[in-house]
PDB file of C-alpha atoms in Angstrom:
ATOM      1  CA  MET Q   1       9.450  -9.855   0.422  1.00 72.00           C
ATOM      2  CA  THR Q   2       8.142  -6.574  -0.092  1.00 87.00           C
ATOM      3  CA  ILE Q   3       5.359  -5.297  -2.348  1.00 93.00           C
ATOM      4  CA  LYS Q   4       4.830  -1.641  -5.102  1.00 95.00           C
ATOM      5  CA  GLN Q   5       2.913   0.753  -3.605  1.00 96.00           C
ATOM      6  CA  LEU Q   6       1.422   3.760  -6.055  1.00 97.00           C
ATOM      7  CA  SER Q   7       0.868   6.704  -4.371  1.00 96.00           C
ATOM      8  CA  VAL Q   8      -0.606   9.625  -6.503  1.00 97.00           C
ATOM      9  CA  PHE Q   9      -0.960  13.171  -5.925  1.00 94.00           C
ATOM     10  CA  LEU Q  10      -4.244  14.658  -6.749  1.00 91.00           C
ATOM     11  CA  GLU Q  11      -5.075  18.735  -6.550  1.00 86.00           C
ATOM     12  CA  ASN Q  12      -8.068  18.939  -3.958  1.00 81.00           C
ATOM     13  CA  LYS Q  13     -10.953  19.236  -6.604  1.00 81.00           C
ATOM     14  CA  THR Q  14     -13.558  17.554  -7.192  1.00 84.00           C
ATOM     15  CA  GLY Q  15     -13.393  14.234  -9.346  1.00 83.00           C
ATOM     16  CA  ARG Q  16     -10.131  13.958  -9.201  1.00 87.00           C
ATOM     17  CA  ILE Q  17      -9.986  10.680  -7.441  1.00 90.00           C
ATOM     18  CA  ASN Q  18     -12.318   8.878 -10.104  1.00 94.00           C
ATOM     19  CA  ASP Q  19     -10.360  10.368 -12.462  1.00 94.00           C
ATOM     20  CA  VAL Q  20      -7.700   7.504 -11.094  1.00 96.00           C
ATOM     21  CA  THR Q  21     -10.422   5.016 -11.042  1.00 96.00           C
ATOM     22  CA  LYS Q  22     -11.556   6.103 -14.896  1.00 97.00           C
ATOM     23  CA  THR Q  23      -7.888   5.389 -15.998  1.00 97.00           C
ATOM     24  CA  LEU Q  24      -7.455   1.817 -14.220  1.00 97.00           C
ATOM     25  CA  ALA Q  25     -10.521   0.645 -15.269  1.00 97.00           C
ATOM     26  CA  LYS Q  26     -10.149   1.570 -18.877  1.00 97.00           C
ATOM     27  CA  TYR Q  27      -6.374  -0.131 -18.858  1.00 97.00           C
ATOM     28  CA  ASP Q  28      -8.215  -3.219 -17.046  1.00 97.00           C
ATOM     29  CA  ILE Q  29      -6.257  -2.425 -13.471  1.00 97.00           C
ATOM     30  CA  ASN Q  30      -7.544  -3.635 -10.455  1.00 96.00           C
ATOM     31  CA  MET Q  31      -7.538  -1.669  -7.379  1.00 95.00           C
ATOM     32  CA  HIS Q  32      -6.642  -4.736  -4.487  1.00 91.00           C
ATOM     33  CA  ALA Q  33      -6.095  -1.927  -1.114  1.00 92.00           C
ATOM     34  CA  PHE Q  34      -6.520   1.967  -1.237  1.00 93.00           C
ATOM     35  CA  SER Q  35      -5.640   5.038   1.095  1.00 93.00           C
ATOM     36  CA  MET Q  36      -6.838   8.598   0.832  1.00 91.00           C
ATOM     37  CA  ALA Q  37      -4.449  11.135   2.624  1.00 87.00           C
ATOM     38  CA  GLU Q  38      -5.273  14.545   2.469  1.00 80.00           C
ATOM     39  CA  SER Q  39      -3.942  17.525   2.748  1.00 75.00           C
ATOM     40  CA  THR Q  40      -5.534  21.664   2.528  1.00 73.00           C
ATOM     41  CA  ASP Q  41      -4.085  21.640  -1.157  1.00 77.00           C
ATOM     42  CA  PHE Q  42      -3.286  18.563  -1.856  1.00 84.00           C
ATOM     43  CA  GLY Q  43      -3.864  14.135  -1.579  1.00 90.00           C
ATOM     44  CA  ILE Q  44      -1.996  11.433  -1.663  1.00 93.00           C
ATOM     45  CA  LEU Q  45      -3.749   8.271  -2.851  1.00 95.00           C
ATOM     46  CA  ARG Q  46      -2.328   4.910  -1.835  1.00 96.00           C
ATOM     47  CA  LEU Q  47      -2.500   2.043  -4.004  1.00 95.00           C
ATOM     48  CA  ILE Q  48      -1.681  -1.823  -4.723  1.00 95.00           C
ATOM     49  CA  VAL Q  49      -2.880  -2.871  -8.501  1.00 96.00           C
ATOM     50  CA  SER Q  50      -2.961  -5.765 -10.274  1.00 94.00           C
ATOM     51  CA  ASP Q  51      -0.777  -4.512 -12.137  1.00 96.00           C
ATOM     52  CA  VAL Q  52       1.951  -1.419 -10.490  1.00 96.00           C
ATOM     53  CA  GLU Q  53       3.868  -1.468 -14.281  1.00 96.00           C
ATOM     54  CA  LYS Q  54       1.147  -0.732 -16.771  1.00 98.00           C
ATOM     55  CA  ALA Q  55      -0.861   1.471 -13.504  1.00 98.00           C
ATOM     56  CA  VAL Q  56       2.573   3.540 -13.880  1.00 98.00           C
ATOM     57  CA  GLU Q  57       2.993   4.268 -16.894  1.00 97.00           C
ATOM     58  CA  VAL Q  58      -0.886   4.852 -17.815  1.00 97.00           C
ATOM     59  CA  LEU Q  59      -1.298   7.318 -14.659  1.00 97.00           C
ATOM     60  CA  ARG Q  60       1.718   8.907 -15.826  1.00 97.00           C
ATOM     61  CA  ALA Q  61       0.535   9.269 -19.229  1.00 97.00           C
ATOM     62  CA  GLU Q  62      -2.715  11.163 -17.812  1.00 95.00           C
ATOM     63  CA  ASN Q  63      -0.141  13.444 -15.975  1.00 95.00           C
ATOM     64  CA  PHE Q  64      -0.465  12.477 -13.089  1.00 95.00           C
ATOM     65  CA  ALA Q  65       2.228  12.490 -10.599  1.00 96.00           C
ATOM     66  CA  VAL Q  66       3.390   9.142  -9.902  1.00 97.00           C
ATOM     67  CA  MET Q  67       5.785   7.959  -7.130  1.00 97.00           C
ATOM     68  CA  LEU Q  68       6.369   4.405  -5.959  1.00 96.00           C
ATOM     69  CA  THR Q  69       7.716   2.663  -3.003  1.00 95.00           C
ATOM     70  CA  ASP Q  70       8.092  -0.496  -1.172  1.00 95.00           C
ATOM     71  CA  VAL Q  71       5.653  -1.649   0.926  1.00 96.00           C
ATOM     72  CA  VAL Q  72       4.936  -4.568   3.170  1.00 94.00           C
ATOM     73  CA  CYS Q  73       1.728  -6.643   3.879  1.00 93.00           C
ATOM     74  CA  ILE Q  74       1.009  -8.437   6.124  1.00 92.00           C
ATOM     75  CA  GLY Q  75      -1.609 -11.574   6.618  1.00 90.00           C
ATOM     76  CA  CYS Q  76      -3.416 -11.763  10.306  1.00 89.00           C
ATOM     77  CA  PRO Q  77      -5.937 -13.374  11.796  1.00 90.00           C
ATOM     78  CA  ASN Q  78      -9.742 -10.933  11.441  1.00 91.00           C
ATOM     79  CA  VAL Q  79      -9.503 -10.684  15.682  1.00 92.00           C
ATOM     80  CA  ALA Q  80      -9.150  -8.808  18.265  1.00 93.00           C
ATOM     81  CA  GLY Q  81      -5.517  -8.602  19.210  1.00 92.00           C
ATOM     82  CA  SER Q  82      -3.671  -9.934  16.172  1.00 90.00           C
ATOM     83  CA  LEU Q  83      -2.132  -7.002  14.498  1.00 91.00           C
ATOM     84  CA  ALA Q  84      -1.430  -5.828  18.399  1.00 93.00           C
ATOM     85  CA  LYS Q  85       0.760  -8.598  18.431  1.00 92.00           C
ATOM     86  CA  VAL Q  86       2.874  -8.465  15.447  1.00 92.00           C
ATOM     87  CA  LEU Q  87       2.978  -4.590  16.038  1.00 94.00           C
ATOM     88  CA  ASP Q  88       4.277  -5.158  19.798  1.00 94.00           C
ATOM     89  CA  TYR Q  89       7.183  -7.270  18.600  1.00 92.00           C
ATOM     90  CA  LEU Q  90       8.095  -4.399  15.337  1.00 95.00           C
ATOM     91  CA  ALA Q  91       8.283  -2.069  17.546  1.00 95.00           C
ATOM     92  CA  ALA Q  92      10.505  -4.204  20.757  1.00 95.00           C
ATOM     93  CA  GLU Q  93      12.569  -4.147  17.465  1.00 94.00           C
ATOM     94  CA  ASN Q  94      12.608  -0.122  16.941  1.00 95.00           C
ATOM     95  CA  ILE Q  95      10.547  -0.085  13.868  1.00 96.00           C
ATOM     96  CA  PHE Q  96       8.525   2.603  13.328  1.00 96.00           C
ATOM     97  CA  ILE Q  97       5.581   2.680  11.421  1.00 96.00           C
ATOM     98  CA  GLU Q  98       4.886   5.584   8.651  1.00 95.00           C
ATOM     99  CA  TYR Q  99       1.435   4.713   8.351  1.00 95.00           C
ATOM    100  CA  MET Q 100      -0.353   1.574   7.489  1.00 95.00           C
ATOM    101  CA  TYR Q 101      -3.702   0.864   6.491  1.00 94.00           C
ATOM    102  CA  ALA Q 102      -6.043  -2.113   6.480  1.00 91.00           C
ATOM    103  CA  PHE Q 103      -8.859  -4.302   4.932  1.00 86.00           C
ATOM    104  CA  ALA Q 104     -10.307  -7.063   5.381  1.00 87.00           C
ATOM    105  CA  GLN Q 105     -11.569 -10.670   3.861  1.00 83.00           C
ATOM    106  CA  GLY Q 106     -14.000 -13.210   5.880  1.00 91.00           C
ATOM    107  CA  ASP Q 107     -11.135 -14.330   8.853  1.00 92.00           C
ATOM    108  CA  THR Q 108      -8.330 -12.625   7.457  1.00 90.00           C
ATOM    109  CA  ALA Q 109      -6.983  -9.376   7.742  1.00 90.00           C
ATOM    110  CA  HIS Q 110      -4.814  -8.133   5.243  1.00 90.00           C
ATOM    111  CA  VAL Q 111      -2.747  -5.630   6.561  1.00 93.00           C
ATOM    112  CA  VAL Q 112      -0.291  -2.693   4.595  1.00 95.00           C
ATOM    113  CA  ILE Q 113       2.375  -1.175   6.596  1.00 95.00           C
ATOM    114  CA  ARG Q 114       5.561   1.317   5.320  1.00 96.00           C
ATOM    115  CA  PRO Q 115       8.102   0.763   8.174  1.00 96.00           C
ATOM    116  CA  SER Q 116      11.105   3.543   8.591  1.00 94.00           C
ATOM    117  CA  ASN Q 117      13.045   0.080   7.673  1.00 94.00           C
ATOM    118  CA  VAL Q 118      11.922  -2.259   5.445  1.00 94.00           C
ATOM    119  CA  ASP Q 119      14.107  -4.411   5.088  1.00 93.00           C
ATOM    120  CA  ARG Q 120      14.660  -4.887   8.689  1.00 94.00           C
ATOM    121  CA  CYS Q 121      10.712  -5.027   9.103  1.00 94.00           C
ATOM    122  CA  MET Q 122      11.068  -8.197   6.643  1.00 92.00           C
ATOM    123  CA  GLU Q 123      14.185  -9.950   8.491  1.00 91.00           C
ATOM    124  CA  ILE Q 124      11.563  -9.808  12.136  1.00 92.00           C
ATOM    125  CA  LEU Q 125       8.254 -10.384  10.089  1.00 91.00           C
ATOM    126  CA  ASN Q 126      10.231 -14.029   8.612  1.00 89.00           C
ATOM    127  CA  LYS Q 127      11.408 -14.139  11.970  1.00 87.00           C
ATOM    128  CA  LEU Q 128       8.159 -14.546  13.847  1.00 83.00           C
ATOM    129  CA  ASN Q 129       6.849 -17.037  10.393  1.00 79.00           C
ATOM    130  CA  CYS Q 130       4.217 -14.277   9.483  1.00 81.00           C
ATOM    131  CA  ASN Q 131       1.995 -14.328   7.189  1.00 85.00           C
ATOM    132  CA  VAL Q 132       4.111 -11.588   5.007  1.00 84.00           C
ATOM    133  CA  LEU Q 133       1.763 -11.451   1.248  1.00 77.00           C
ATOM    134  CA  THR Q 134       3.231 -10.728  -2.697  1.00 69.00           C
ATOM    135  CA  LYS Q 135       1.727  -9.910  -4.689  1.00 63.00           C
ATOM    136  CA  ASN Q 136       0.209 -12.739  -6.304  1.00 59.00           C
ATOM    137  CA  SER Q 137      -1.553 -13.399  -2.538  1.00 60.00           C
ATOM    138  CA  LEU Q 138      -3.877 -10.342  -3.136  1.00 59.00           C
TER     139      LEU Q 138
END
């Protein structure tokens, strides 16, 4: 099962990321994971949140440009080489990873990936019995 990721487009100016976090906090929306990418003129804040629909609604109401994307989140042991094994299987099946980010909690690492082919990626991960996480398991 995939999860929904929010991509929020932000101008590169002081306080813009804080505006997003304050808006989410105001509506009791928790950020489970995030990643920030930037270019010269703007940044993209990618978020996994506790309430996707509400987050989209409140951020758009505050005039943020928000886009939803399906991503895959896997849980793997937080030890050297675990992620490499999974990525080897995906590469062998010609699954390109557009981007990824991760966070660790104790013995488990959670890795959010945006594969070139989400459905095929899910098939491969399920065949491997990988721990594919859902929104409720984050």
